Amino acid sequence: MKDAVAVLRRPPYGLRSRCLSLLFAPVLKPYVQRGNISFEYDKSKSSVTRVTRIDGQVLDDAAVSSCDKYRLVYTDIGEKHDAILFGMASVFDVNADQGCDRGQLIGEIHEAVMQWWRALPGFSRKTARMDKQVMLIRDRILHQLAASDADPQEILLNVIATAIQPAEGKEAISQAAVSDLFGGVKSQMDDAVEEVLLPSLSTVISQVFQGKEDGGQPPSECLGAWYADLATEKQEMRLAGDATVVIQAGRKANEGIPNESDFVRDMAKTITGMAVENWGDEMVDRFRGRLESAKKSVEEAEPPTVIEGGDGNTITVERPKQGQISIMVADADGAFRRVFVPVSNITPGGENLRRIIEGAIEGIGRTLPTGECETILVEVLRDILK
């Protein structure tokens, strides 16, 4: 632009600076609408930005105030490029017609892809468990196009145009072919959690609790059957960490669940502390390992023996095994007993809970009538150890 502006300012033309943008606008308009014209803008010595949305402000800058920083770029746009633009527009719900401004359309497609990409589950953006062609298009095209600093014109008109070829027997790429290709990729990425991850997790649960490699039965059936085979004492045990989660999930599965996918999703989140939408592929193996460890802890746990005296009025409790704690509350109706394995390290959140409980007992507890604080604590303990 610098050279063109210099020529127009010198004799015999002698145009003033403020007139230049008015001269350029009608000349460039048809090319801008077709997407043929863009600018390369030197933001700094090491940073160049492609400007595809050309308005009055851009023309003023390019022709008057910063002509030395703008370079005019011409791109030949043919039927192939139109097929790509209109095909991508249909996939990402961008309104477009044959008379639309191609430069503006490129910007709108870029914005639509960015918004779609940000809303995708993290798993969909990084898993290697999908079709190879889907992952190739995702990583080399859509991921690049979704970047805020991407050059959408380069990607849409050059990268995609070079990457895809006409179908066999066809001379040119059609809009329908582009829509089918990228629509299929988008659909698989949108559904990756439901169609790829959750079935894998279902298989893992079935394999671990069915004890078979094929894991053919639904996960809730496998887990429910495993729970039903446990001794009653083990079903009622309160073990530390994942073991308790597995027992509770087994109890729920044994009672029947309305939705298999929701059951798997909730169990995976409870075990790992992370929603499955944010998982990476490595989390599947971690989930398997934690399930196997929890299952083993439950099966190897030995609850203490409780022996009721011959006269029905005495209860003898055998000393619990090393590392276990036995809690029993006895009343006239019988004994309420649970066994659990305490954790060795209390988290900061746990320490906060301890301070809250101690503070409440020291504060509010001292103001209550005799026995009321103890009654409340026992009731809470019963609920926690169910």
CSV table of C-alpha atoms in Angstrom, one decimal:
chain,number,residue,atom,x,y,z
A,1,MET,CA,0.0,0.0,0.0
A,2,LYS,CA,2.9,2.3,0.7
A,3,ASP,CA,4.0,2.4,-2.9
A,4,ALA,CA,0.5,2.8,-4.3
A,5,VAL,CA,-0.2,5.7,-1.9
A,6,ALA,CA,3.1,7.4,-2.9
A,7,VAL,CA,2.2,7.3,-6.6
A,8,LEU,CA,-1.2,8.7,-6.1
A,9,ARG,CA,0.0,11.6,-4.0
A,10,ARG,CA,2.7,12.7,-6.5
A,11,PRO,CA,2.0,14.5,-9.8
A,12,PRO,CA,0.2,14.3,-12.0
A,13,TYR,CA,-2.5,12.9,-9.6
A,14,GLY,CA,-1.7,14.9,-6.5
A,15,LEU,CA,-4.5,13.3,-4.4
A,16,ARG,CA,-4.8,14.3,-0.8
A,17,SER,CA,-4.5,11.7,1.9
A,18,ARG,CA,-8.1,11.9,3.0
A,19,CYS,CA,-9.3,11.2,-0.5
A,20,LEU,CA,-7.4,8.0,-1.0
A,21,SER,CA,-9.8,5.7,1.0
A,22,LEU,CA,-12.7,7.1,-1.0
A,23,LEU,CA,-10.9,6.2,-4.2
A,24,PHE,CA,-9.9,2.7,-3.0
A,25,ALA,CA,-13.4,1.8,-1.6
A,26,PRO,CA,-15.4,1.4,-4.9
A,27,VAL,CA,-12.4,-0.2,-6.7
A,28,LEU,CA,-11.8,-2.8,-4.0
A,29,LYS,CA,-15.5,-3.5,-3.1
A,30,PRO,CA,-16.2,-6.3,-5.6
A,31,TYR,CA,-12.9,-8.0,-4.8
A,32,VAL,CA,-13.6,-7.7,-1.0
A,33,GLN,CA,-17.0,-9.2,-1.4
A,34,ARG,CA,-15.6,-12.1,-3.3
A,35,GLY,CA,-12.9,-12.6,-0.7
A,36,ASN,CA,-10.1,-11.9,-3.1
A,37,ILE,CA,-8.6,-9.1,-1.2
A,38,SER,CA,-7.1,-9.1,2.3
A,39,PHE,CA,-4.4,-7.2,4.1
A,40,GLU,CA,-1.3,-8.3,5.9
A,41,TYR,CA,-0.8,-5.9,8.8
A,42,ASP,CA,2.6,-5.6,10.6
A,43,LYS,CA,1.6,-5.3,14.3
A,44,SER,CA,5.3,-5.3,15.2
A,45,LYS,CA,8.6,-6.4,13.7
A,46,SER,CA,7.9,-10.0,14.5
A,47,SER,CA,4.1,-10.2,14.3
A,48,VAL,CA,2.0,-10.1,11.1
A,49,THR,CA,-1.8,-10.3,11.2
A,50,ARG,CA,-4.1,-11.2,8.3
A,51,VAL,CA,-7.0,-8.7,8.0
A,52,THR,CA,-9.9,-10.3,6.1
A,53,ARG,CA,-12.8,-8.0,7.4
A,54,ILE,CA,-12.2,-4.8,5.5
A,55,ASP,CA,-14.3,-1.8,6.5
A,56,GLY,CA,-13.9,1.9,6.3
A,57,GLN,CA,-11.6,2.1,9.3
A,58,VAL,CA,-9.2,-0.5,7.8
A,59,LEU,CA,-9.2,1.4,4.5
A,60,ASP,CA,-8.4,4.7,6.3
A,61,ASP,CA,-5.5,3.0,8.1
A,62,ALA,CA,-4.2,1.3,5.0
A,63,ALA,CA,-4.4,4.3,2.8
A,64,VAL,CA,-3.7,7.2,5.2
A,65,SER,CA,-2.4,6.7,8.7
A,66,SER,CA,-0.5,3.4,8.5
A,67,CYS,CA,0.0,2.7,4.8
A,68,ASP,CA,3.6,1.5,5.5
A,69,LYS,CA,2.3,-1.3,7.7
A,70,TYR,CA,-0.3,-2.7,5.3
A,71,ARG,CA,0.3,-5.0,2.4
A,72,LEU,CA,-2.4,-5.8,-0.1
A,73,VAL,CA,-2.9,-9.6,-0.7
A,74,TYR,CA,-4.9,-11.0,-3.6
A,75,THR,CA,-6.3,-14.5,-3.4
A,76,ASP,CA,-7.9,-16.2,-6.4
A,77,ILE,CA,-11.2,-17.7,-5.2
A,78,GLY,CA,-12.9,-20.2,-7.5
A,79,GLU,CA,-15.7,-22.7,-7.4
A,80,LYS,CA,-13.6,-25.0,-5.2
A,81,HIS,CA,-13.1,-22.3,-2.6
A,82,ASP,CA,-16.8,-21.4,-2.7
A,83,ALA,CA,-17.7,-25.1,-2.1
A,84,ILE,CA,-15.5,-25.1,1.0
A,85,LEU,CA,-16.8,-21.8,2.4
A,86,PHE,CA,-20.5,-22.7,1.9
A,87,GLY,CA,-20.0,-26.2,3.0
A,88,MET,CA,-18.3,-25.1,6.2
A,89,ALA,CA,-21.0,-22.5,6.7
A,90,SER,CA,-23.7,-25.1,6.6
A,91,VAL,CA,-21.9,-27.3,9.1
A,92,PHE,CA,-21.4,-24.6,11.6
A,93,ASP,CA,-24.8,-22.9,11.1
A,94,VAL,CA,-23.5,-19.7,9.5
A,95,ASN,CA,-26.0,-17.9,7.2
A,96,ALA,CA,-24.6,-17.5,3.7
A,97,ASP,CA,-25.8,-17.0,0.2
A,98,GLN,CA,-24.0,-16.6,-3.2
A,99,GLY,CA,-24.1,-12.8,-3.0
A,100,CYS,CA,-22.6,-12.6,0.5
A,101,ASP,CA,-19.3,-10.9,1.3
A,102,ARG,CA,-16.7,-13.7,1.2
A,103,GLY,CA,-14.3,-11.9,3.5
A,104,GLN,CA,-17.1,-11.4,6.1
A,105,LEU,CA,-18.2,-15.0,5.6
A,106,ILE,CA,-14.6,-16.3,6.4
A,107,GLY,CA,-14.6,-14.3,9.6
A,108,GLU,CA,-18.0,-15.6,10.6
A,109,ILE,CA,-17.0,-19.2,10.0
A,110,HIS,CA,-13.9,-18.6,12.1
A,111,GLU,CA,-16.0,-17.2,14.9
A,112,ALA,CA,-18.4,-20.1,14.7
A,113,VAL,CA,-15.7,-22.7,14.8
A,114,MET,CA,-14.0,-21.0,17.8
A,115,GLN,CA,-17.3,-21.0,19.8
A,116,TRP,CA,-18.0,-24.6,18.9
A,117,TRP,CA,-14.5,-25.7,19.9
A,118,ARG,CA,-14.6,-24.0,23.3
A,119,ALA,CA,-17.9,-25.7,24.1
A,120,LEU,CA,-16.6,-29.1,23.3
A,121,PRO,CA,-15.8,-31.5,26.1
A,122,GLY,CA,-12.1,-31.7,26.8
A,123,PHE,CA,-12.2,-35.4,26.0
A,124,SER,CA,-13.4,-34.7,22.5
A,125,ARG,CA,-10.5,-32.3,21.8
A,126,LYS,CA,-7.7,-34.7,22.8
A,127,THR,CA,-8.8,-38.4,22.7
A,128,ALA,CA,-7.0,-40.8,20.4
A,129,ARG,CA,-9.9,-43.3,20.5
A,130,MET,CA,-11.7,-42.0,17.4
A,131,ASP,CA,-11.3,-42.7,13.7
A,132,LYS,CA,-7.9,-41.7,12.3
A,133,GLN,CA,-9.4,-39.5,9.6
A,134,VAL,CA,-11.5,-37.7,12.3
A,135,MET,CA,-8.5,-37.1,14.5
A,136,LEU,CA,-6.4,-35.9,11.5
A,137,ILE,CA,-9.0,-33.3,10.5
A,138,ARG,CA,-9.5,-32.3,14.1
A,139,ASP,CA,-5.8,-31.8,14.9
A,140,ARG,CA,-4.6,-30.3,11.6
A,141,ILE,CA,-7.6,-28.2,10.5
A,142,LEU,CA,-10.3,-27.6,13.1
A,143,HIS,CA,-7.9,-27.1,16.1
A,144,GLN,CA,-5.8,-24.6,14.1
A,145,LEU,CA,-9.0,-22.8,12.8
A,146,ALA,CA,-10.3,-22.6,16.4
A,147,ALA,CA,-7.4,-20.5,17.6
A,148,SER,CA,-8.2,-16.9,18.2
A,149,ASP,CA,-5.0,-15.8,16.4
A,150,ALA,CA,-5.6,-18.1,13.4
A,151,ASP,CA,-5.4,-17.0,9.8
A,152,PRO,CA,-8.9,-18.3,8.7
A,153,GLN,CA,-8.4,-17.3,5.1
A,154,GLU,CA,-5.2,-19.3,4.8
A,155,ILE,CA,-6.8,-22.4,6.5
A,156,LEU,CA,-10.1,-22.3,4.6
A,157,LEU,CA,-8.9,-21.3,1.2
A,158,ASN,CA,-5.4,-23.0,1.1
A,159,VAL,CA,-5.0,-25.7,3.7
A,160,ILE,CA,-8.4,-27.3,3.3
A,161,ALA,CA,-8.4,-26.8,-0.5
A,162,THR,CA,-5.1,-28.7,-0.6
A,163,ALA,CA,-6.0,-31.4,1.9
A,164,ILE,CA,-9.3,-32.6,0.3
A,165,GLN,CA,-9.6,-33.9,-3.2
A,166,PRO,CA,-12.7,-34.6,-5.4
A,167,ALA,CA,-14.4,-37.9,-5.0
A,168,GLU,CA,-13.7,-40.6,-7.6
A,169,GLY,CA,-15.4,-39.8,-10.9
A,170,LYS,CA,-15.9,-36.1,-9.9
A,171,GLU,CA,-14.0,-33.2,-11.4
A,172,ALA,CA,-14.4,-30.8,-8.5
A,173,ILE,CA,-15.2,-30.7,-4.9
A,174,SER,CA,-18.8,-30.0,-4.2
A,175,GLN,CA,-20.4,-28.1,-1.3
A,176,ALA,CA,-22.3,-31.3,-0.3
A,177,ALA,CA,-19.1,-33.3,-0.1
A,178,VAL,CA,-17.5,-30.7,2.2
A,179,SER,CA,-20.6,-30.6,4.4
A,180,ASP,CA,-20.7,-34.4,4.6
A,181,LEU,CA,-17.0,-34.6,5.5
A,182,PHE,CA,-16.8,-31.9,8.1
A,183,GLY,CA,-20.4,-32.6,9.4
A,184,GLY,CA,-19.4,-36.2,10.1
A,185,VAL,CA,-16.2,-35.1,11.9
A,186,LYS,CA,-18.2,-32.5,14.0
A,187,SER,CA,-20.9,-35.1,14.8
A,188,GLN,CA,-18.3,-37.6,16.0
A,189,MET,CA,-16.5,-35.0,18.2
A,190,ASP,CA,-19.8,-33.8,19.6
A,191,ASP,CA,-20.8,-37.3,20.6
A,192,ALA,CA,-17.4,-38.7,21.7
A,193,VAL,CA,-18.2,-38.9,25.4
A,194,GLU,CA,-21.4,-40.8,24.9
A,195,GLU,CA,-20.3,-42.9,21.9
A,196,VAL,CA,-16.6,-43.5,22.8
A,197,LEU,CA,-15.8,-42.9,26.4
A,198,LEU,CA,-18.8,-44.1,28.3
A,199,PRO,CA,-19.0,-47.5,26.4
A,200,SER,CA,-15.3,-48.0,27.3
A,201,LEU,CA,-16.0,-47.3,31.0
A,202,SER,CA,-19.0,-49.6,30.9
A,203,THR,CA,-16.7,-52.4,29.6
A,204,VAL,CA,-14.1,-51.6,32.3
A,205,ILE,CA,-16.7,-51.9,35.1
A,206,SER,CA,-18.1,-55.1,33.6
A,207,GLN,CA,-14.7,-56.7,33.2
A,208,VAL,CA,-13.6,-55.8,36.8
A,209,PHE,CA,-16.7,-57.1,38.6
A,210,GLN,CA,-17.6,-59.9,36.2
A,211,GLY,CA,-14.1,-61.2,36.2
A,212,LYS,CA,-14.1,-61.8,32.4
A,213,GLU,CA,-12.3,-60.1,29.6
A,214,ASP,CA,-15.3,-59.8,27.4
A,215,GLY,CA,-17.4,-57.9,30.0
A,216,GLY,CA,-20.5,-58.8,28.1
A,217,GLN,CA,-23.1,-57.9,30.7
A,218,PRO,CA,-24.2,-54.3,31.6
A,219,PRO,CA,-22.0,-52.8,34.3
A,220,SER,CA,-24.8,-52.3,36.8
A,221,GLU,CA,-25.7,-56.0,36.5
A,222,CYS,CA,-22.1,-57.1,37.1
A,223,LEU,CA,-21.6,-54.7,40.0
A,224,GLY,CA,-25.0,-55.6,41.5
A,225,ALA,CA,-24.3,-59.3,41.3
A,226,TRP,CA,-20.9,-58.9,42.9
A,227,TYR,CA,-22.4,-56.9,45.7
A,228,ALA,CA,-25.2,-59.5,46.3
A,229,ASP,CA,-22.6,-62.2,46.7
A,230,LEU,CA,-20.8,-60.3,49.5
A,231,ALA,CA,-21.4,-61.4,53.0
A,232,THR,CA,-23.9,-59.2,54.9
A,233,GLU,CA,-21.1,-57.9,57.2
A,234,LYS,CA,-19.1,-56.7,54.2
A,235,GLN,CA,-22.0,-55.0,52.6
A,236,GLU,CA,-22.4,-53.0,55.8
A,237,MET,CA,-18.7,-52.2,56.2
A,238,ARG,CA,-17.4,-48.6,56.1
A,239,LEU,CA,-14.0,-48.8,54.4
A,240,ALA,CA,-11.8,-45.8,53.4
A,241,GLY,CA,-11.9,-44.2,50.0
A,242,ASP,CA,-12.9,-46.0,46.8
A,243,ALA,CA,-13.9,-49.2,48.6
A,244,THR,CA,-16.9,-47.5,50.2
A,245,VAL,CA,-17.8,-45.9,46.8
A,246,VAL,CA,-17.8,-49.3,45.2
A,247,ILE,CA,-20.0,-50.8,48.0
A,248,GLN,CA,-22.5,-48.0,47.8
A,249,ALA,CA,-22.6,-48.2,44.0
A,250,GLY,CA,-23.1,-52.0,44.2
A,251,ARG,CA,-26.0,-51.5,46.7
A,252,LYS,CA,-27.6,-49.0,44.3
A,253,ALA,CA,-27.1,-51.3,41.3
A,254,ASN,CA,-28.5,-54.2,43.2
A,255,GLU,CA,-31.7,-52.2,43.8
A,256,GLY,CA,-32.0,-51.3,40.1
A,257,ILE,CA,-31.0,-48.2,38.1
A,258,PRO,CA,-33.1,-46.3,35.5
A,259,ASN,CA,-30.2,-45.2,33.2
A,260,GLU,CA,-27.0,-47.2,32.6
A,261,SER,CA,-25.0,-44.2,31.1
A,262,ASP,CA,-25.9,-41.9,34.1
A,263,PHE,CA,-24.8,-44.7,36.5
A,264,VAL,CA,-21.5,-45.1,34.8
A,265,ARG,CA,-20.9,-41.4,34.5
A,266,ASP,CA,-21.7,-40.8,38.2
A,267,MET,CA,-19.5,-43.7,39.4
A,268,ALA,CA,-16.6,-42.5,37.3
A,269,LYS,CA,-16.8,-39.0,38.6
A,270,THR,CA,-17.2,-40.1,42.3
A,271,ILE,CA,-14.1,-42.4,42.0
A,272,THR,CA,-11.8,-39.9,40.2
A,273,GLY,CA,-13.3,-36.6,41.4
A,274,MET,CA,-13.4,-35.4,37.7
A,275,ALA,CA,-16.3,-35.2,35.3
A,276,VAL,CA,-15.8,-37.6,32.4
A,277,GLU,CA,-16.1,-34.7,29.9
A,278,ASN,CA,-12.7,-33.5,31.1
A,279,TRP,CA,-10.9,-36.9,31.0
A,280,GLY,CA,-8.0,-37.8,28.9
A,281,ASP,CA,-7.5,-41.3,27.6
A,282,GLU,CA,-5.1,-42.1,30.4
A,283,MET,CA,-7.9,-41.7,32.9
A,284,VAL,CA,-9.6,-44.9,31.7
A,285,ASP,CA,-6.6,-47.0,32.9
A,286,ARG,CA,-6.5,-45.1,36.2
A,287,PHE,CA,-10.2,-45.8,36.7
A,288,ARG,CA,-9.7,-49.5,36.0
A,289,GLY,CA,-6.8,-49.6,38.5
A,290,ARG,CA,-8.8,-47.8,41.3
A,291,LEU,CA,-11.8,-50.1,40.7
A,292,GLU,CA,-9.6,-53.2,40.9
A,293,SER,CA,-7.9,-51.9,44.1
A,294,ALA,CA,-11.3,-51.0,45.7
A,295,LYS,CA,-12.8,-54.4,44.8
A,296,LYS,CA,-9.8,-56.2,46.4
A,297,SER,CA,-10.0,-54.1,49.5
A,298,VAL,CA,-13.6,-55.0,50.0
A,299,GLU,CA,-13.1,-58.7,49.3
A,300,GLU,CA,-10.1,-59.0,51.7
A,301,ALA,CA,-11.6,-56.9,54.5
A,302,GLU,CA,-12.4,-58.9,57.6
A,303,PRO,CA,-15.2,-57.5,59.8
A,304,PRO,CA,-14.9,-58.2,63.6
A,305,THR,CA,-17.0,-61.0,65.0
A,306,VAL,CA,-19.8,-59.9,67.2
A,307,ILE,CA,-21.0,-62.5,69.7
A,308,GLU,CA,-24.2,-62.0,71.7
A,309,GLY,CA,-24.2,-63.5,75.1
A,310,GLY,CA,-26.4,-66.4,76.0
A,311,ASP,CA,-28.7,-64.3,78.3
A,312,GLY,CA,-29.4,-61.8,75.4
A,313,ASN,CA,-28.2,-58.9,77.5
A,314,THR,CA,-24.4,-58.9,76.8
A,315,ILE,CA,-22.5,-58.3,73.6
A,316,THR,CA,-18.9,-59.3,73.1
A,317,VAL,CA,-16.9,-57.7,70.2
A,318,GLU,CA,-13.8,-59.2,68.9
A,319,ARG,CA,-10.8,-56.9,68.6
A,320,PRO,CA,-10.7,-55.5,65.0
A,321,LYS,CA,-7.8,-56.3,62.6
A,322,GLN,CA,-4.7,-54.1,62.4
A,323,GLY,CA,-5.6,-50.8,60.7
A,324,GLN,CA,-9.3,-51.2,61.2
A,325,ILE,CA,-11.6,-49.3,63.6
A,326,SER,CA,-14.9,-50.8,64.9
A,327,ILE,CA,-17.7,-48.5,66.0
A,328,MET,CA,-20.8,-49.9,67.7
A,329,VAL,CA,-23.8,-48.2,69.2
A,330,ALA,CA,-26.0,-50.5,71.3
A,331,ASP,CA,-29.5,-49.8,72.6
A,332,ALA,CA,-32.5,-51.9,73.7
A,333,ASP,CA,-33.3,-52.9,70.2
A,334,GLY,CA,-29.8,-54.3,69.5
A,335,ALA,CA,-26.4,-53.3,68.3
A,336,PHE,CA,-25.5,-50.9,65.4
A,337,ARG,CA,-22.0,-51.7,64.3
A,338,ARG,CA,-19.7,-50.7,61.5
A,339,VAL,CA,-16.1,-51.2,60.6
A,340,PHE,CA,-14.0,-48.9,58.6
A,341,VAL,CA,-10.3,-48.3,57.7
A,342,PRO,CA,-9.2,-44.7,58.6
A,343,VAL,CA,-7.2,-42.6,56.2
A,344,SER,CA,-3.6,-41.9,57.1
A,345,ASN,CA,-3.5,-38.3,55.8
A,346,ILE,CA,-6.2,-35.7,56.4
A,347,THR,CA,-6.6,-33.2,53.6
A,348,PRO,CA,-6.9,-29.4,54.2
A,349,GLY,CA,-10.6,-29.8,53.5
A,350,GLY,CA,-10.8,-32.5,56.2
A,351,GLU,CA,-9.0,-30.3,58.7
A,352,ASN,CA,-11.4,-27.5,58.0
A,353,LEU,CA,-14.3,-29.9,58.7
A,354,ARG,CA,-12.6,-31.0,62.0
A,355,ARG,CA,-12.3,-27.4,63.2
A,356,ILE,CA,-15.9,-26.7,62.3
A,357,ILE,CA,-17.2,-29.7,64.2
A,358,GLU,CA,-15.0,-29.0,67.2
A,359,GLY,CA,-16.0,-25.4,67.2
A,360,ALA,CA,-19.7,-26.2,67.0
A,361,ILE,CA,-19.4,-28.7,69.9
A,362,GLU,CA,-17.4,-26.3,72.1
A,363,GLY,CA,-19.8,-23.4,71.2
A,364,ILE,CA,-23.3,-24.5,70.6
A,365,GLY,CA,-22.9,-27.9,72.2
A,366,ARG,CA,-22.2,-26.4,75.7
A,367,THR,CA,-25.4,-24.5,75.6
A,368,LEU,CA,-27.6,-27.5,75.0
A,369,PRO,CA,-29.4,-29.6,77.7
A,370,THR,CA,-27.5,-32.6,79.1
A,371,GLY,CA,-27.4,-35.5,76.7
A,372,GLU,CA,-28.8,-33.5,73.7
A,373,CYS,CA,-25.4,-33.0,72.1
A,374,GLU,CA,-24.5,-36.7,72.5
A,375,THR,CA,-27.9,-37.7,71.0
A,376,ILE,CA,-27.3,-35.6,67.9
A,377,LEU,CA,-23.8,-36.9,67.4
A,378,VAL,CA,-25.0,-40.5,67.6
A,379,GLU,CA,-27.7,-39.8,65.1
A,380,VAL,CA,-25.3,-38.1,62.7
A,381,LEU,CA,-22.9,-41.0,63.1
A,382,ARG,CA,-25.6,-43.5,62.2
A,383,ASP,CA,-26.4,-41.6,59.0
A,384,ILE,CA,-22.7,-41.3,58.0
A,385,LEU,CA,-22.0,-45.0,58.6
A,386,LYS,CA,-25.1,-46.3,56.7
